Amino acid sequence: MIVECYDIGGTKIKGALITDGNPYEILQQLQINSERGNPAKLLNQIRAMSKQLRGELKRQKIDAVSIALPGPVKDGILQASPPLHLHAPFDIKAGLEGITEPVFIDNDLNMAVMAELYFGNRPGNFYLLTLSTGIGAGIVINGKPLQGSCGEFGHDVLERNPNLANKCSCGKKGCWVAQASGYGIEETAKKHGLNISCQDVFDMAGEGNKDAVKIVEAAKSYTAHGIGNMLNAFFVDTLVVMGTLGIKQFKSIIPAKDEIKQYSINRVPEITATKFGEDIGIIGAYAYAVSRLK
Ligand SMILES: [Zn+2]
């Protein structure tokens, strides 16, 4: 079985051909910068990637196409996507009318959860927490992912002091994501007079800059509170972390168990970075398609 997989993010689009292996094999992989705010251009990008990926295949055939999208998906239609600057429903499937194979479309976090379920050897109850430009969680209880509007922990308001609270994309102030995502860290840095990137904040903190250390510690403290709230909602055996910020800065941004315990009535479980790294999106798209074709 060969699945043509896409992980469409606000910055990059990853495309890949993935097949069965031990347990899977990535045959081809491409990455380009996303066209934001223009559905027609985005469709053209997918068509061009598809042509390039299929060109490598020679006589083998594709069994399905699976697309992970950064936003809520209902009945196969992307409802909106702030990272892609799309504010109206977008029917990608209808736009890819030339494709004759089954096309699977879902939210990127729902698909990433399938990577952990299928290939991650995860126990029955776990969270998949994404720390990136957004913060949110996939929830798996008794081996089954919860569907629908859930896991929006990133919009828990954790900072109520108006001087410290950053503005959130949802319109509120002080959400976890507004305080401790890449964007949130940059906003807090501005309040310290530092107009620098999130990566710069971590680099400066690593060099011992006092302001930068304070900013990273504050982000870590919000994250302890956020994770504590998650554990109060559901007790899980493992909390898996994904997303660029969560993976790259795992050691700096993931709090110690004692710090999380201050906010949770439940035991703090093992916290680990996903072993799929930045490929979790395309591997999740593959697992999602396989689970539905079998
Ligand atoms: Zn918010």
mmCIF file of C-alpha atoms in Angstrom, residues 39-48 50 67 76-77 90-100 103 105:
data_model
loop_
_atom_site.group_PDB
_atom_site.id
_atom_site.type_symbol
_atom_site.label_atom_id
_atom_site.label_comp_id
_atom_site.label_asym_id
_atom_site.label_seq_id
_atom_site.Cartn_x
_atom_site.Cartn_y
_atom_site.Cartn_z
ATOM 1 C CA PRO A 39 -6.946 28.753 -1.434
ATOM 2 C CA ALA A 40 -6.335 28.573 -5.226
ATOM 3 C CA LYS A 41 -2.575 28.980 -4.790
ATOM 4 C CA LEU A 42 -2.539 26.400 -1.997
ATOM 5 C CA LEU A 43 -4.336 23.910 -4.272
ATOM 6 C CA ASN A 44 -1.800 24.575 -7.029
ATOM 7 C CA GLN A 45 0.991 23.823 -4.571
ATOM 8 C CA ILE A 46 -0.566 20.474 -3.652
ATOM 9 C CA ARG A 47 -1.112 19.591 -7.328
ATOM 10 C CA ALA A 48 2.506 20.440 -8.160
ATOM 11 C CA SER A 50 1.558 15.484 -6.204
ATOM 12 C CA ILE A 67 -4.017 15.444 4.038
ATOM 13 C CA GLY A 76 -13.937 16.662 5.031
ATOM 14 C CA ILE A 77 -14.084 20.451 4.784
ATOM 15 C CA PHE A 90 -12.390 25.463 2.114
ATOM 16 C CA ASP A 91 -13.192 22.196 0.299
ATOM 17 C CA ILE A 92 -9.759 20.884 -0.702
ATOM 18 C CA LYS A 93 -11.152 17.569 -1.932
ATOM 19 C CA ALA A 94 -13.404 19.300 -4.481
ATOM 20 C CA GLY A 95 -10.398 21.297 -5.650
ATOM 21 C CA LEU A 96 -8.382 18.129 -6.301
ATOM 22 C CA GLU A 97 -10.919 16.688 -8.751
ATOM 23 C CA GLY A 98 -8.222 15.010 -10.889
ATOM 24 C CA ILE A 99 -7.328 12.602 -8.082
ATOM 25 C CA THR A 100 -9.187 9.300 -8.447
ATOM 26 C CA VAL A 103 -8.800 11.255 -0.280
ATOM 27 C CA ILE A 105 -8.793 14.963 5.135
#
